[in-house]
PDB file of C-alpha atoms in Angstrom:
ATOM      1  CA  MET A  24     -32.664 105.455 -84.676  1.00 56.00           C
ATOM      2  CA  SER A  25     -30.950 106.431 -87.934  1.00 74.00           C
ATOM      3  CA  GLU A  26     -32.212 109.343 -90.010  1.00 79.00           C
ATOM      4  CA  GLU A  27     -32.987 106.913 -92.833  1.00 84.00           C
ATOM      5  CA  PHE A  28     -35.133 104.702 -90.601  1.00 80.00           C
ATOM      6  CA  ALA A  29     -36.814 107.761 -89.066  1.00 81.00           C
ATOM      7  CA  ALA A  30     -37.782 108.951 -92.547  1.00 87.00           C
ATOM      8  CA  LEU A  31     -39.101 105.468 -93.332  1.00 90.00           C
ATOM      9  CA  CYS A  32     -41.184 105.548 -90.138  1.00 88.00           C
ATOM     10  CA  ASP A  33     -42.714 108.854 -91.212  1.00 88.00           C
ATOM     11  CA  ARG A  34     -43.725 107.339 -94.548  1.00 91.00           C
ATOM     12  CA  VAL A  35     -45.110 104.237 -92.831  1.00 92.00           C
ATOM     13  CA  TRP A  36     -47.268 106.292 -90.450  1.00 92.00           C
ATOM     14  CA  ASP A  37     -48.630 108.215 -93.432  1.00 91.00           C
ATOM     15  CA  VAL A  38     -50.010 104.850 -94.586  1.00 93.00           C
ATOM     16  CA  LEU A  39     -50.996 103.372 -91.224  1.00 94.00           C
ATOM     17  CA  VAL A  40     -53.207 106.200 -89.995  1.00 92.00           C
ATOM     18  CA  PRO A  41     -55.638 106.194 -92.951  1.00 94.00           C
ATOM     19  CA  ALA A  42     -55.435 102.383 -93.125  1.00 95.00           C
ATOM     20  CA  ARG A  43     -56.565 102.097 -89.512  1.00 94.00           C
ATOM     21  CA  ALA A  44     -59.439 104.493 -90.252  1.00 93.00           C
ATOM     22  CA  GLY A  45     -60.366 102.379 -93.280  1.00 95.00           C
ATOM     23  CA  TYR A  46     -60.344  99.217 -91.189  1.00 94.00           C
ATOM     24  CA  LEU A  47     -62.608 100.730 -88.543  1.00 94.00           C
ATOM     25  CA  ALA A  48     -64.993 102.093 -91.158  1.00 95.00           C
ATOM     26  CA  SER A  49     -65.236  98.890 -93.192  1.00 94.00           C
ATOM     27  CA  VAL A  50     -65.024  95.965 -90.759  1.00 93.00           C
ATOM     28  CA  SER A  51     -68.083  95.144 -88.668  1.00 94.00           C
ATOM     29  CA  PRO A  52     -67.640  96.264 -85.038  1.00 90.00           C
ATOM     30  CA  HIS A  53     -68.952  92.823 -84.084  1.00 95.00           C
ATOM     31  CA  TYR A  54     -66.272  90.875 -85.947  1.00 93.00           C
ATOM     32  CA  ASP A  55     -63.777  90.898 -83.063  1.00 93.00           C
ATOM     33  CA  GLU A  56     -66.338  89.859 -80.421  1.00 95.00           C
ATOM     34  CA  VAL A  57     -64.944  86.310 -80.362  1.00 96.00           C
ATOM     35  CA  PHE A  58     -61.419  87.629 -79.830  1.00 96.00           C
ATOM     36  CA  HIS A  59     -62.550  90.004 -77.057  1.00 96.00           C
ATOM     37  CA  GLU A  60     -64.489  87.232 -75.324  1.00 97.00           C
ATOM     38  CA  VAL A  61     -61.446  84.945 -75.336  1.00 97.00           C
ATOM     39  CA  ALA A  62     -59.260  87.814 -74.087  1.00 97.00           C
ATOM     40  CA  GLN A  63     -61.676  88.588 -71.242  1.00 97.00           C
ATOM     41  CA  ARG A  64     -61.814  84.935 -70.236  1.00 96.00           C
ATOM     42  CA  THR A  65     -58.025  84.721 -70.322  1.00 97.00           C
ATOM     43  CA  GLU A  66     -57.814  87.816 -68.126  1.00 96.00           C
ATOM     44  CA  HIS A  67     -59.693  85.923 -65.406  1.00 95.00           C
ATOM     45  CA  THR A  68     -58.290  82.405 -65.873  1.00 96.00           C
ATOM     46  CA  GLY A  69     -54.694  83.211 -66.752  1.00 97.00           C
ATOM     47  CA  SER A  70     -54.651  80.494 -69.413  1.00 98.00           C
ATOM     48  CA  LEU A  71     -56.342  79.352 -72.617  1.00 98.00           C
ATOM     49  CA  GLY A  72     -57.988  75.987 -73.099  1.00 97.00           C
ATOM     50  CA  LYS A  73     -58.840  73.997 -76.207  1.00 97.00           C
ATOM     51  CA  THR A  74     -62.203  75.771 -76.512  1.00 97.00           C
ATOM     52  CA  ASP A  75     -60.477  79.162 -76.532  1.00 97.00           C
ATOM     53  CA  ILE A  76     -57.970  78.050 -79.162  1.00 96.00           C
ATOM     54  CA  ALA A  77     -60.783  76.607 -81.292  1.00 95.00           C
ATOM     55  CA  ALA A  78     -62.584  79.965 -81.133  1.00 96.00           C
ATOM     56  CA  LEU A  79     -59.439  81.771 -82.286  1.00 96.00           C
ATOM     57  CA  VAL A  80     -59.044  79.323 -85.193  1.00 93.00           C
ATOM     58  CA  VAL A  81     -62.489  80.395 -86.405  1.00 93.00           C
ATOM     59  CA  TRP A  82     -61.719  84.072 -85.730  1.00 93.00           C
ATOM     60  CA  LYS A  83     -58.529  83.828 -87.804  1.00 89.00           C
ATOM     61  CA  ARG A  84     -60.395  81.802 -90.454  1.00 84.00           C
ATOM     62  CA  LEU A  85     -57.847  79.000 -90.345  1.00 81.00           C
ATOM     63  CA  SER A  86     -58.456  75.434 -91.459  1.00 73.00           C
ATOM     64  CA  ALA A  87     -59.342  72.981 -88.694  1.00 70.00           C
ATOM     65  CA  GLN A  88     -59.067  69.993 -91.046  1.00 74.00           C
ATOM     66  CA  THR A  89     -55.401  69.349 -90.336  1.00 81.00           C
ATOM     67  CA  ARG A  90     -53.442  66.789 -88.331  1.00 88.00           C
ATOM     68  CA  TRP A  91     -52.310  69.279 -85.718  1.00 91.00           C
ATOM     69  CA  VAL A  92     -55.926  69.870 -84.689  1.00 91.00           C
ATOM     70  CA  THR A  93     -56.362  66.146 -84.002  1.00 93.00           C
ATOM     71  CA  ALA A  94     -53.114  66.107 -82.019  1.00 94.00           C
ATOM     72  CA  LEU A  95     -54.114  69.171 -80.009  1.00 94.00           C
ATOM     73  CA  MET A  96     -57.616  67.912 -79.283  1.00 94.00           C
ATOM     74  CA  SER A  97     -56.156  64.588 -78.106  1.00 96.00           C
ATOM     75  CA  LEU A  98     -54.260  66.342 -75.308  1.00 96.00           C
ATOM     76  CA  PRO A  99     -55.882  66.814 -71.891  1.00 97.00           C
ATOM     77  CA  ASP A 100     -57.174  70.352 -71.490  1.00 97.00           C
ATOM     78  CA  THR A 101     -55.200  70.566 -68.244  1.00 97.00           C
ATOM     79  CA  HIS A 102     -51.989  70.083 -70.248  1.00 97.00           C
ATOM     80  CA  VAL A 103     -52.971  72.727 -72.795  1.00 98.00           C
ATOM     81  CA  ARG A 104     -53.782  75.161 -69.987  1.00 98.00           C
ATOM     82  CA  ALA A 105     -50.517  74.414 -68.195  1.00 98.00           C
ATOM     83  CA  VAL A 106     -48.575  75.400 -71.313  1.00 98.00           C
ATOM     84  CA  THR A 107     -50.683  78.446 -72.165  1.00 98.00           C
ATOM     85  CA  GLU A 108     -50.556  79.651 -68.564  1.00 98.00           C
ATOM     86  CA  ARG A 109     -46.771  79.886 -68.820  1.00 98.00           C
ATOM     87  CA  ALA A 110     -47.080  81.703 -72.149  1.00 98.00           C
ATOM     88  CA  VAL A 111     -49.639  84.129 -70.695  1.00 98.00           C
ATOM     89  CA  THR A 112     -47.318  84.910 -67.800  1.00 98.00           C
ATOM     90  CA  ALA A 113     -44.441  85.512 -70.203  1.00 98.00           C
ATOM     91  CA  VAL A 114     -46.211  88.006 -72.489  1.00 98.00           C
ATOM     92  CA  ARG A 115     -47.627  89.895 -69.496  1.00 97.00           C
ATOM     93  CA  ASP A 116     -44.186  90.343 -67.930  1.00 97.00           C
ATOM     94  CA  THR A 117     -43.691  94.098 -68.048  1.00 96.00           C
ATOM     95  CA  THR A 118     -40.235  93.857 -66.461  1.00 97.00           C
ATOM     96  CA  VAL A 119     -38.806  92.891 -69.861  1.00 97.00           C
ATOM     97  CA  ARG A 120     -39.058  94.510 -73.288  1.00 95.00           C
ATOM     98  CA  ARG A 121     -42.139  93.762 -75.334  1.00 95.00           C
ATOM     99  CA  SER A 122     -40.055  91.951 -77.972  1.00 96.00           C
ATOM    100  CA  LYS A 123     -38.385  89.696 -75.393  1.00 97.00           C
ATOM    101  CA  ALA A 124     -41.746  88.878 -73.775  1.00 98.00           C
ATOM    102  CA  ALA A 125     -43.115  88.019 -77.228  1.00 98.00           C
ATOM    103  CA  ARG A 126     -40.131  85.814 -78.030  1.00 97.00           C
ATOM    104  CA  THR A 127     -40.413  83.972 -74.722  1.00 98.00           C
ATOM    105  CA  GLY A 128     -44.170  83.470 -75.023  1.00 98.00           C
ATOM    106  CA  ARG A 129     -43.780  82.276 -78.596  1.00 98.00           C
ATOM    107  CA  GLY A 130     -41.175  79.731 -77.543  1.00 97.00           C
ATOM    108  CA  ILE A 131     -43.447  78.348 -74.829  1.00 98.00           C
ATOM    109  CA  ILE A 132     -46.544  78.064 -77.001  1.00 97.00           C
ATOM    110  CA  ALA A 133     -44.471  76.141 -79.563  1.00 97.00           C
ATOM    111  CA  GLU A 134     -44.695  73.140 -77.222  1.00 97.00           C
ATOM    112  CA  LEU A 135     -48.280  72.572 -78.408  1.00 97.00           C
ATOM    113  CA  PRO A 136     -49.283  70.912 -81.712  1.00 95.00           C
ATOM    114  CA  GLY A 137     -50.093  73.493 -84.357  1.00 91.00           C
ATOM    115  CA  PHE A 138     -47.834  76.149 -82.869  1.00 95.00           C
ATOM    116  CA  ARG A 139     -44.397  74.869 -83.822  1.00 92.00           C
ATOM    117  CA  THR A 140     -44.259  76.661 -87.180  1.00 88.00           C
ATOM    118  CA  GLY A 141     -46.005  79.750 -88.452  1.00 90.00           C
ATOM    119  CA  ASP A 142     -47.023  82.679 -86.268  1.00 95.00           C
ATOM    120  CA  ALA A 143     -50.643  83.424 -87.205  1.00 94.00           C
ATOM    121  CA  LEU A 144     -52.472  81.325 -84.609  1.00 95.00           C
ATOM    122  CA  ALA A 145     -49.695  81.631 -82.016  1.00 97.00           C
ATOM    123  CA  SER A 146     -49.826  85.413 -82.279  1.00 97.00           C
ATOM    124  CA  ALA A 147     -53.623  85.363 -81.885  1.00 97.00           C
ATOM    125  CA  VAL A 148     -53.296  83.325 -78.675  1.00 97.00           C
ATOM    126  CA  LEU A 149     -50.549  85.557 -77.280  1.00 98.00           C
ATOM    127  CA  THR A 150     -52.469  88.716 -78.189  1.00 98.00           C
ATOM    128  CA  ALA A 151     -55.592  87.371 -76.473  1.00 97.00           C
ATOM    129  CA  ALA A 152     -53.375  86.869 -73.423  1.00 97.00           C
ATOM    130  CA  ALA A 153     -52.065  90.449 -73.497  1.00 97.00           C
ATOM    131  CA  PRO A 154     -54.223  92.523 -75.883  1.00 96.00           C
ATOM    132  CA  GLN A 155     -52.702  95.836 -74.816  1.00 93.00           C
ATOM    133  CA  ARG A 156     -49.169  94.560 -75.407  1.00 95.00           C
ATOM    134  CA  MET A 157     -48.988  91.922 -78.138  1.00 97.00           C
ATOM    135  CA  ALA A 158     -50.115  91.989 -81.786  1.00 97.00           C
ATOM    136  CA  VAL A 159     -51.431  89.556 -84.377  1.00 97.00           C
ATOM    137  CA  TYR A 160     -49.252  88.482 -87.297  1.00 97.00           C
ATOM    138  CA  ASP A 161     -50.429  86.906 -90.553  1.00 95.00           C
ATOM    139  CA  GLN A 162     -49.734  86.836 -94.289  1.00 94.00           C
ATOM    140  CA  ARG A 163     -51.525  90.127 -94.891  1.00 95.00           C
ATOM    141  CA  VAL A 164     -49.356  91.801 -92.266  1.00 97.00           C
ATOM    142  CA  GLN A 165     -46.243  90.343 -93.885  1.00 96.00           C
ATOM    143  CA  HIS A 166     -47.359  91.584 -97.308  1.00 96.00           C
ATOM    144  CA  ALA A 167     -47.921  95.075 -95.888  1.00 97.00           C
ATOM    145  CA  LEU A 168     -44.505  95.087 -94.223  1.00 96.00           C
ATOM    146  CA  ASN A 169     -42.869  94.058 -97.496  1.00 96.00           C
ATOM    147  CA  THR A 170     -44.767  96.763 -99.382  1.00 95.00           C
ATOM    148  CA  LEU A 171     -43.770  99.420 -96.853  1.00 95.00           C
ATOM    149  CA  GLY A 172     -40.108  98.402 -96.901  1.00 94.00           C
ATOM    150  CA  LEU A 173     -40.025  97.119 -93.321  1.00 94.00           C
ATOM    151  CA  PRO A 174     -37.857  93.977 -93.252  1.00 90.00           C
ATOM    152  CA  LEU A 175     -39.140  90.916 -91.393  1.00 95.00           C
ATOM    153  CA  THR A 176     -37.554  87.627 -92.413  1.00 94.00           C
ATOM    154  CA  PRO A 177     -39.065  84.166 -91.687  1.00 93.00           C
ATOM    155  CA  THR A 178     -36.008  82.999 -89.752  1.00 93.00           C
ATOM    156  CA  PRO A 179     -36.563  81.715 -86.175  1.00 92.00           C
ATOM    157  CA  GLY A 180     -37.590  84.407 -83.706  1.00 95.00           C
ATOM    158  CA  ARG A 181     -39.751  86.262 -86.225  1.00 97.00           C
ATOM    159  CA  TYR A 182     -42.545  87.055 -83.748  1.00 98.00           C
ATOM    160  CA  GLY A 183     -40.140  88.735 -81.329  1.00 97.00           C
ATOM    161  CA  ARG A 184     -38.631  90.765 -84.167  1.00 97.00           C
ATOM    162  CA  TYR A 185     -42.130  91.699 -85.335  1.00 98.00           C
ATOM    163  CA  LEU A 186     -42.973  93.138 -81.902  1.00 97.00           C
ATOM    164  CA  GLN A 187     -39.637  94.977 -81.844  1.00 96.00           C
ATOM    165  CA  LEU A 188     -40.525  96.504 -85.197  1.00 95.00           C
ATOM    166  CA  LEU A 189     -43.903  97.636 -83.876  1.00 95.00           C
ATOM    167  CA  ASP A 190     -42.194  99.014 -80.769  1.00 92.00           C
ATOM    168  CA  ASP A 191     -39.845 101.044 -82.969  1.00 91.00           C
ATOM    169  CA  LEU A 192     -42.846 102.488 -84.804  1.00 92.00           C
ATOM    170  CA  LEU A 193     -44.704 103.283 -81.578  1.00 90.00           C
ATOM    171  CA  HIS A 194     -41.690 105.081 -80.130  1.00 85.00           C
ATOM    172  CA  HIS A 195     -40.733 106.917 -83.289  1.00 79.00           C
ATOM    173  CA  HIS A 196     -40.395 110.592 -82.384  1.00 59.00           C
ATOM    174  CA  GLY A 197     -42.413 111.653 -85.426  1.00 55.00           C
ATOM    175  CA  ALA A 198     -45.417 109.487 -84.540  1.00 57.00           C
ATOM    176  CA  ALA A 199     -47.156 111.983 -82.256  1.00 60.00           C
ATOM    177  CA  HIS A 200     -50.322 111.494 -84.280  1.00 62.00           C
ATOM    178  CA  ALA A 201     -50.317 107.881 -83.066  1.00 67.00           C
ATOM    179  CA  ASP A 202     -50.697 108.763 -79.385  1.00 73.00           C
ATOM    180  CA  GLY A 203     -52.869 106.132 -77.743  1.00 85.00           C
ATOM    181  CA  TRP A 204     -52.145 103.520 -80.398  1.00 92.00           C
ATOM    182  CA  THR A 205     -51.288  99.990 -79.283  1.00 92.00           C
ATOM    183  CA  ALA A 206     -49.354  97.308 -81.122  1.00 94.00           C
ATOM    184  CA  ARG A 207     -52.741  95.737 -81.873  1.00 95.00           C
ATOM    185  CA  ASP A 208     -53.877  98.964 -83.551  1.00 95.00           C
ATOM    186  CA  ILE A 209     -50.828  98.827 -85.809  1.00 95.00           C
ATOM    187  CA  ASP A 210     -51.471  95.193 -86.710  1.00 96.00           C
ATOM    188  CA  THR A 211     -55.026  95.999 -87.822  1.00 96.00           C
ATOM    189  CA  ALA A 212     -53.696  98.877 -89.926  1.00 96.00           C
ATOM    190  CA  LEU A 213     -51.115  96.561 -91.480  1.00 97.00           C
ATOM    191  CA  TYR A 214     -53.808  93.934 -92.042  1.00 95.00           C
ATOM    192  CA  TRP A 215     -55.905  96.492 -93.909  1.00 95.00           C
ATOM    193  CA  THR A 216     -52.891  97.734 -95.888  1.00 95.00           C
ATOM    194  CA  GLY A 217     -52.028  94.169 -96.928  1.00 94.00           C
ATOM    195  CA  ARG A 218     -55.490  93.241 -98.176  1.00 88.00           C
ATOM    196  CA  PRO A 219     -55.687  92.053-101.794  1.00 84.00           C
ATOM    197  CA  ASP A 220     -56.581  94.656-104.381  1.00 69.00           C
ATOM    198  CA  PRO A 221     -60.180  94.305-105.607  1.00 47.00           C
ATOM    199  CA  ALA A 222     -60.212  92.122-108.724  1.00 43.00           C
ATOM    200  CA  PRO A 223     -61.805  93.778-111.749  1.00 41.00           C
ATOM    201  CA  ARG A 224     -64.912  92.188-113.133  1.00 40.00           C
ATOM    202  CA  ALA A 225     -65.569  91.676-116.802  1.00 41.00           C
ATOM    203  CA  PRO A 226     -67.483  94.611-118.311  1.00 41.00           C
ATOM    204  CA  ALA A 227     -71.242  94.284-118.147  1.00 41.00           C
ATOM    205  CA  LYS A 228     -73.973  96.092-120.027  1.00 40.00           C
ATOM    206  CA  SER A 229     -76.506  98.153-118.148  1.00 40.00           C
ATOM    207  CA  SER A 230     -80.186  98.165-119.047  1.00 40.00           C
ATOM    208  CA  ASP A 231     -79.606 100.944-121.580  1.00 40.00           C
ATOM    209  CA  GLY A 232     -76.829  99.031-123.278  1.00 41.00           C
ATOM    210  CA  ALA A 233     -73.930 101.035-121.835  1.00 38.00           C
ATOM    211  CA  VAL A 234     -70.830  99.161-120.694  1.00 34.00           C
ATOM    212  CA  THR A 235     -70.136  99.445-116.988  1.00 33.00           C
ATOM    213  CA  TRP A 236     -67.237  98.210-114.851  1.00 29.00           C
ATOM    214  CA  GLY A 237     -67.317  96.912-111.334  1.00 31.00           C
ATOM    215  CA  PHE A 238     -65.091  95.124-108.864  1.00 26.00           C
ATOM    216  CA  ALA A 239     -65.338  91.683-107.361  1.00 28.00           C
ATOM    217  CA  GLY A 240     -67.024  91.846-104.024  1.00 30.00           C
ATOM    218  CA  GLY A 241     -68.506  95.256-104.744  1.00 24.00           C
TER     219      GLY A 241
END
């Protein structure tokens, strides 16, 4: 690891640690129950079915009114499980680097409708399959990476490169304060870092006529 990248990692961790704390303090502890339930089911079954994928679509707040959903739902659940079982096996393979396991799992899951492009839902499925190893990717994460100066291009193989980037952060010698963190912990910190800034509201008058300012959603 170059000195320049090591210094960048130090700056990134200075952002990630308070961001993770902000996420935990602000997001309902019940929000991830759907994800945890799917992950627990996958732990026992070794695959994900259409019901599991549908639950993750809701969890990720993705649109289900698209053609890929119709194509996916038209497949036999046995076929969907046969594909996801191979992907689950791939991301759980601890004999290979995390990034290679991610790349292999991502390639397998691409066989299903809705998973050929974009990494948001695919990463949710793969993380449910190996929650202690994989991580979720989405537009907020990408925005945070861009803001922090961590390059991640949209060229093929992005999910594998994303996990390699998280691995580099986890193994950075200056990240002792991140002991016990998982790749999933980093993705939630990135998610929180990449959230939109609160939009200012128009000024409003209080009951005594004074002008007050607030923020949308406040």
